[in-house]
Amino acid sequence: MLFSKRHSIFPLSKSLSIRRFVSSLFGIVIAFGLIHAIASASCFGQEKLQEIDRAHIQTYCVECHSGDAPDGGLSLDSISDALEDQDQFRKWTQIYDRIDRVEMPPKDSKQPSEQERAELLSQIKQRLLQAEAKRWSSESRTRLRRLTRAEYENTMRDLFQLPGIHLQNELPPDGSAHGFDKNAEALDISHVNMAKYVEAADKVLDIAIAVQPQQPATKVQRISLANPPGFVAHVLMHGDGVLLKNKQVDPEFPAPDGHVHIDQGAHERMGSFHNGASVGLFRHEDESFHPYFNEFVAIYPARYKLRTSLWSFQWDKGKILPSRGTEVARLSIVQLTGDGRGGGHPSSMLVYLDAPSLQEQAHEVETWLNPRETIGFNAASLVTGHTRGEGGVMNFTGPGIVCDYLDVEGPFYDCWPPQSHRVLFGDLPLVEFKQEEHPNVRPPKHNPFRQQLFMGKNQADPVSGVWTVQSEQPTRDAENLLRKFLPRAFRRPVSEEKIQAYVAQVKFRLEQGDCFEVAMRWAYRLALCSPDFLYHVETFKPNTKQIDDHSLANRLSYFLWNSLPDETLIEKAASGSLSDRAELSREIERMLNDPRSNRFVEDFLGQWLKLRAIGMNDVDRNLYPEFNVFLQDSMILETKAYFREMISKNLPASYLVKSDFAMLNEKLAVHYGIDGVVGATVRRVDLPPESPRGPFLTQAAILKITANGTTTSPVPRGAFVMDRLFGQPPEPPPANVAAVEPDVRGATTIREQLAKHRNNIVCASCHSKIDPPGFALEAFDVIGGQRDRYRSIGEGEPAPRGKIDPLIGIGFKLGPQVDSTGETPDGRKFASIQEFQQLCAADEDRLSWNLAKRLATYSIGREVSFSDRDALDEILEEAKKEKAGLRDLIHSIAEHELFRTK
Amino acid sequence: MMNFLQTEKRIAQLLVVAALWLSAWNDTRAVAVEGVIELRVQLRGLFAKDRIDDFQKLCDDKLSKYGLAEVDYDQAEALFRFDPSKAMPGVGEKDFIAVLDNEVRNATRHTFSVRERRVIPIDQLERIEIQIEGLDCKACSLAVYELLISCPGVELAYASFKEQKGVALVERGKFDLAATKKLLSERGVRLPSEAKK
């Protein structure tokens, strides 16, 4: 694969003049300059190199790249061959790539022969490899790196079997290098990190250690959506919802008919909101309306079961009629801050649930809740009904979603003391600490669990006395406990010396008068803040450059689970069986099939496709009034489900850009104009051949991420496609060139503006590659809807409603026609997004190569450098022996030598 | 002389009995046999007739130890019969009403309360009716009632959106109708026309 040509779908167009590619020549000029540098190196024959060098320079380069004003601002005389300089190295790598992709010399220029090109590439490659080899001889390639925030949280969750504790948001943000936060270059550490690690360790230990002899009682609390601490009771007074009994308006709480209910307090005292009535809502959650079930506020961190009953209806001026279809409601977990009052507390989506027409559907969801967390509700598929005008809700016709109740049952534990406690103290008994029996021992200071917020009606179980673990042989028990805990926490065998060092810490604290729990806690906190825990410490097999099996198990686990290895993986590492490729392959299969692999999906997509940034731009509601949080959540679910499906069905990289199916729920299907999908569940939907939907390229999530909420521009979208999907990131724009600002008034199209922009010769060469994919994606608006015309808030014609909800007001107009046609730099034309997808899918090798590179970078925690390219080629070749699908690719990476070396 | 004295003594005894009776009538309490007392109190929250049933049910469910004997809607009074040593052990007689009030409030989520009986006879009160418009909702009526009964000079009040009126029985010269209507408006109550006497 030494001279493999990774042909781009965007080589330079024949039709473009030499002058428009002056800056492109930059590369070839540098390339031949490099030959000159190579000539001075001892590894090649100087005479021969000089001959080639001179010949090429004279033939192809000097004319443009010499003199006082060399094209591209580059003179051959200024080329540096100091490849230990990373900037120079990066430039040479780009030069190599452009020659390799036959982008240079420009096709309308005189071309070197194939032999000349191959020789030239070989020489550059050898020189770059030598430079890297020299660099790596003095430093480790995968440097020691700490856990990322996500890794830290997952590791703590799995170590203590506390699957829902929140930690990562309490730690300083990680940086990013080479596209991922898993790279040592992005993971510095400071005193702030350390202080936060100490806090986080204390928080985990507080939660993990049992402080009462009996398991907290499991109780069921039924909560009405109209519970007064939430927001719903207030809006019911005004008719944004109704109370229902037997699918009719509750006669004790008539629907506002222009008159509204007065004095919410009087209604609360009269029991209007606690009389067993169901709550029908006509509006979704928004900035001023946050329905919470906060008569329940979690006290104990544990598992809970949530049960609810939902249905929907069409409200017609007081009549309850069948609804337009299955509506959808969202439950979320809300972290109540401060005193818990008001709305807008941080929350995370838990689940979307169906509410069928006039038919109650019971749902049960199991989830972990932390102290101060409650459940939020959103009538997600609704828009805000106009219920407050003349005649009130009795003059309103529109859809409603009914919540009959929410039952919260819990807390649930697998055993007591819980597993988190047993990880720390095994089966040592919990006893009441009596000071008189231990006059010289300091008791533990516990903060008993209690209801922290006044609105929470659930209360903690009373606990009398101070309960703590009892050890008859503290030193021996400490040693036994630490001998078990430390290897698990450090993810590898721990030396006897290190274990004894921790035991000594316990002994010291015991001598200082601490009780056993406090002394052990001291040692555990030390361990959880130590480099052994916070860093990925990788060790070699004896006399090899391969990492040992424990390190391999860790790499595998943090690649596919983003967390520490489980017992099975550790056992296989300890037995040495991971060295067996078949066994390793079986483990990879097991891990990919485990739900923990969803963490990989989330973490990888969050960075590779910037899915974490989907909420970073606010959508202009004047232009896109149909956008809401349900649509955005559906977008995220689609992208994750699609990647999951690619893994599951082992689909090839062409599915990044073209697909015959999509992962949709009803919300997205309507958004995409696809019929026949009902309900909240995302599922695989087969597409007609002409549909552009399905792949990442045309997913609404990606289209939103690459827009700014108001307008689209071919530039960021094109750059995203070139970088993230094809692995050809464009150079940053020159500093002195103004950005192109789309015109939301509808007077000019972005294409017209870019045409002017490309007249600037400095801009033309890059834009010839960036713009075509961007033009193709102009077929989609900022929220991923397909369009023929731009939306405008200025000039334009009245816009038809289309599939926009009839209750949504439309203020935008139809502006200029969208032109999504284009031409790749090598002259291949496309008339539509579908044709563009065909061109992209034909470049499967490049898509695969980039995907492999991204996965490798993510999995080994370092840049995949120039000298790793052969390894990547081997990985792809190996994957091609099977179906060359994503699953094969993951196997191939994790089983390759690249994955086993530092 | 003896007869006169006996007569005088008898008259005095009658007067004492009469005084005690009057006192019992006016002071709300009468000692009955075997430690059971009768306690008659002003009952607040009785803004419509169907509230009688509400109160009786609440008392049956949550305040049975106080033995609700009677609710007088016109006077807005309630009569309880109970044994203080069992229902309010350790509570002095002067605190009976305060303790009962606390229990009634808690049991009824503060929609009812009790207090000393009114002093001014009902026929000396002026009846003011205020027309109101709104939803036929008991809790909304409670809101109007509570606003009316809290106004200075109001001794008794009723409210019903079904009948579209609020009624206040007021001490002459101490009630400010305009201020009350302003308060009602501010509370969100629609007042379609002037009040009538």
PDB file of C-alpha atoms in Angstrom, chain A residues 756-869:
ATOM      1  CA  LYS A 756     -18.186  36.750  -5.797  1.00  0.00           C
ATOM      2  CA  HIS A 757     -16.056  35.315  -3.043  1.00  0.00           C
ATOM      3  CA  ARG A 758     -14.468  32.811  -5.381  1.00  0.00           C
ATOM      4  CA  ASN A 759     -13.412  35.562  -7.686  1.00  0.00           C
ATOM      5  CA  ASN A 760     -10.785  36.202  -5.071  1.00  0.00           C
ATOM      6  CA  ILE A 761      -7.976  34.006  -6.297  1.00  0.00           C
ATOM      7  CA  VAL A 762      -6.775  33.357  -2.762  1.00  0.00           C
ATOM      8  CA  CYS A 763     -10.129  31.808  -1.920  1.00  0.00           C
ATOM      9  CA  ALA A 764     -10.809  29.926  -5.088  1.00  0.00           C
ATOM     10  CA  SER A 765      -8.656  26.836  -4.666  1.00  0.00           C
ATOM     11  CA  CYS A 766     -10.045  25.831  -1.281  1.00  0.00           C
ATOM     12  CA  HIS A 767     -13.610  26.742  -2.165  1.00  0.00           C
ATOM     13  CA  SER A 768     -13.498  24.599  -5.259  1.00  0.00           C
ATOM     14  CA  LYS A 769     -13.354  21.659  -2.885  1.00  0.00           C
ATOM     15  CA  ILE A 770     -15.426  22.969   0.020  1.00  0.00           C
ATOM     16  CA  ASP A 771     -18.338  24.421  -1.876  1.00  0.00           C
ATOM     17  CA  PRO A 772     -19.642  21.432  -3.874  1.00  0.00           C
ATOM     18  CA  PRO A 773     -20.742  19.369  -0.859  1.00  0.00           C
ATOM     19  CA  GLY A 774     -22.013  22.575   0.716  1.00  0.00           C
ATOM     20  CA  PHE A 775     -24.038  23.364  -2.397  1.00  0.00           C
ATOM     21  CA  ALA A 776     -25.520  19.882  -2.413  1.00  0.00           C
ATOM     22  CA  LEU A 777     -26.554  20.284   1.213  1.00  0.00           C
ATOM     23  CA  GLU A 778     -28.282  23.562   0.428  1.00  0.00           C
ATOM     24  CA  ALA A 779     -31.189  21.248  -0.283  1.00  0.00           C
ATOM     25  CA  PHE A 780     -31.665  21.215   3.495  1.00  0.00           C
ATOM     26  CA  ASP A 781     -32.495  24.037   5.858  1.00  0.00           C
ATOM     27  CA  VAL A 782     -31.006  24.781   9.272  1.00  0.00           C
ATOM     28  CA  ILE A 783     -33.099  22.130  10.983  1.00  0.00           C
ATOM     29  CA  GLY A 784     -32.605  19.518   8.308  1.00  0.00           C
ATOM     30  CA  GLY A 785     -35.862  19.981   6.451  1.00  0.00           C
ATOM     31  CA  GLN A 786     -35.681  19.507   2.697  1.00  0.00           C
ATOM     32  CA  ARG A 787     -36.431  22.650   0.746  1.00  0.00           C
ATOM     33  CA  ASP A 788     -36.830  24.040  -2.748  1.00  0.00           C
ATOM     34  CA  ARG A 789     -36.822  27.666  -1.654  1.00  0.00           C
ATOM     35  CA  TYR A 790     -35.149  29.607   1.097  1.00  0.00           C
ATOM     36  CA  ARG A 791     -37.240  30.975   3.921  1.00  0.00           C
ATOM     37  CA  SER A 792     -37.204  34.701   4.311  1.00  0.00           C
ATOM     38  CA  ILE A 793     -38.369  37.165   6.908  1.00  0.00           C
ATOM     39  CA  GLY A 794     -38.206  40.029   4.421  1.00  0.00           C
ATOM     40  CA  GLU A 795     -38.978  39.708   0.750  1.00  0.00           C
ATOM     41  CA  GLY A 796     -40.815  36.750  -0.657  1.00  0.00           C
ATOM     42  CA  GLU A 797     -44.124  35.085  -1.319  1.00  0.00           C
ATOM     43  CA  PRO A 798     -46.566  33.706   1.232  1.00  0.00           C
ATOM     44  CA  ALA A 799     -45.402  30.337   2.493  1.00  0.00           C
ATOM     45  CA  PRO A 800     -47.657  27.292   2.367  1.00  0.00           C
ATOM     46  CA  ARG A 801     -48.065  25.504   5.674  1.00  0.00           C
ATOM     47  CA  GLY A 802     -47.000  22.106   4.411  1.00  0.00           C
ATOM     48  CA  LYS A 803     -46.756  19.690   7.315  1.00  0.00           C
ATOM     49  CA  ILE A 804     -46.268  22.359   9.942  1.00  0.00           C
ATOM     50  CA  ASP A 805     -48.725  21.937  12.817  1.00  0.00           C
ATOM     51  CA  PRO A 806     -51.889  23.973  12.133  1.00  0.00           C
ATOM     52  CA  LEU A 807     -51.617  25.612  15.537  1.00  0.00           C
ATOM     53  CA  ILE A 808     -48.223  27.104  14.734  1.00  0.00           C
ATOM     54  CA  GLY A 809     -48.275  30.619  13.376  1.00  0.00           C
ATOM     55  CA  ILE A 810     -46.223  31.136  10.220  1.00  0.00           C
ATOM     56  CA  GLY A 811     -44.451  34.432   9.814  1.00  0.00           C
ATOM     57  CA  PHE A 812     -41.815  33.575   7.257  1.00  0.00           C
ATOM     58  CA  LYS A 813     -42.041  33.904   3.508  1.00  0.00           C
ATOM     59  CA  LEU A 814     -40.647  31.967   0.606  1.00  0.00           C
ATOM     60  CA  GLY A 815     -37.506  33.561  -0.734  1.00  0.00           C
ATOM     61  CA  PRO A 816     -35.269  32.636  -3.674  1.00  0.00           C
ATOM     62  CA  GLN A 817     -35.104  29.181  -5.189  1.00  0.00           C
ATOM     63  CA  VAL A 818     -32.548  26.801  -3.761  1.00  0.00           C
ATOM     64  CA  ASP A 819     -29.921  25.632  -6.178  1.00  0.00           C
ATOM     65  CA  SER A 820     -28.303  22.449  -4.926  1.00  0.00           C
ATOM     66  CA  THR A 821     -26.506  21.610  -8.122  1.00  0.00           C
ATOM     67  CA  GLY A 822     -22.784  21.641  -8.378  1.00  0.00           C
ATOM     68  CA  GLU A 823     -19.663  20.248  -9.906  1.00  0.00           C
ATOM     69  CA  THR A 824     -16.830  18.468  -8.231  1.00  0.00           C
ATOM     70  CA  PRO A 825     -13.342  19.805  -8.893  1.00  0.00           C
ATOM     71  CA  ASP A 826     -12.717  16.992 -11.358  1.00  0.00           C
ATOM     72  CA  GLY A 827     -15.690  18.030 -13.392  1.00  0.00           C
ATOM     73  CA  ARG A 828     -18.365  15.590 -12.326  1.00  0.00           C
ATOM     74  CA  LYS A 829     -21.675  17.383 -12.170  1.00  0.00           C
ATOM     75  CA  PHE A 830     -24.575  16.706  -9.869  1.00  0.00           C
ATOM     76  CA  ALA A 831     -28.068  18.072 -10.220  1.00  0.00           C
ATOM     77  CA  SER A 832     -29.436  17.065  -6.856  1.00  0.00           C
ATOM     78  CA  ILE A 833     -28.503  15.865  -3.401  1.00  0.00           C
ATOM     79  CA  GLN A 834     -29.243  12.316  -4.537  1.00  0.00           C
ATOM     80  CA  GLU A 835     -26.754  12.554  -7.369  1.00  0.00           C
ATOM     81  CA  PHE A 836     -24.214  14.027  -5.024  1.00  0.00           C
ATOM     82  CA  GLN A 837     -24.747  11.099  -2.661  1.00  0.00           C
ATOM     83  CA  GLN A 838     -24.020   8.718  -5.526  1.00  0.00           C
ATOM     84  CA  LEU A 839     -20.713  10.445  -6.143  1.00  0.00           C
ATOM     85  CA  CYS A 840     -19.825  10.340  -2.463  1.00  0.00           C
ATOM     86  CA  ALA A 841     -20.764   6.688  -2.050  1.00  0.00           C
ATOM     87  CA  ALA A 842     -18.479   5.814  -4.942  1.00  0.00           C
ATOM     88  CA  ASP A 843     -15.577   7.066  -2.870  1.00  0.00           C
ATOM     89  CA  GLU A 844     -15.999   4.355  -0.262  1.00  0.00           C
ATOM     90  CA  ASP A 845     -12.261   3.797   0.182  1.00  0.00           C
ATOM     91  CA  ARG A 846     -11.726   7.326   1.383  1.00  0.00           C
ATOM     92  CA  LEU A 847     -14.761   7.187   3.630  1.00  0.00           C
ATOM     93  CA  SER A 848     -13.514   3.925   5.117  1.00  0.00           C
ATOM     94  CA  TRP A 849     -10.008   5.221   5.528  1.00  0.00           C
ATOM     95  CA  ASN A 850     -11.234   8.309   7.363  1.00  0.00           C
ATOM     96  CA  LEU A 851     -13.588   6.294   9.548  1.00  0.00           C
ATOM     97  CA  ALA A 852     -10.791   3.924  10.440  1.00  0.00           C
ATOM     98  CA  LYS A 853      -8.533   6.839  11.243  1.00  0.00           C
ATOM     99  CA  ARG A 854     -11.161   8.446  13.485  1.00  0.00           C
ATOM    100  CA  LEU A 855     -11.831   5.205  15.308  1.00  0.00           C
ATOM    101  CA  ALA A 856      -8.140   4.535  15.731  1.00  0.00           C
ATOM    102  CA  THR A 857      -7.453   8.032  17.025  1.00  0.00           C
ATOM    103  CA  TYR A 858     -10.307   7.643  19.500  1.00  0.00           C
ATOM    104  CA  SER A 859      -9.271   4.206  20.639  1.00  0.00           C
ATOM    105  CA  ILE A 860      -5.525   4.591  21.123  1.00  0.00           C
ATOM    106  CA  GLY A 861      -5.604   8.039  22.664  1.00  0.00           C
ATOM    107  CA  ARG A 862      -3.174   9.699  20.322  1.00  0.00           C
ATOM    108  CA  GLU A 863      -2.877  11.135  16.865  1.00  0.00           C
ATOM    109  CA  VAL A 864      -2.786   8.629  14.040  1.00  0.00           C
ATOM    110  CA  SER A 865       0.340   9.954  12.484  1.00  0.00           C
ATOM    111  CA  PHE A 866       1.939   9.672   9.102  1.00  0.00           C
ATOM    112  CA  SER A 867       3.840   6.557  10.047  1.00  0.00           C
ATOM    113  CA  ASP A 868       0.595   4.867  11.125  1.00  0.00           C
ATOM    114  CA  ARG A 869      -0.826   5.055   7.646  1.00  0.00           C
TER     115      ARG A 869
END
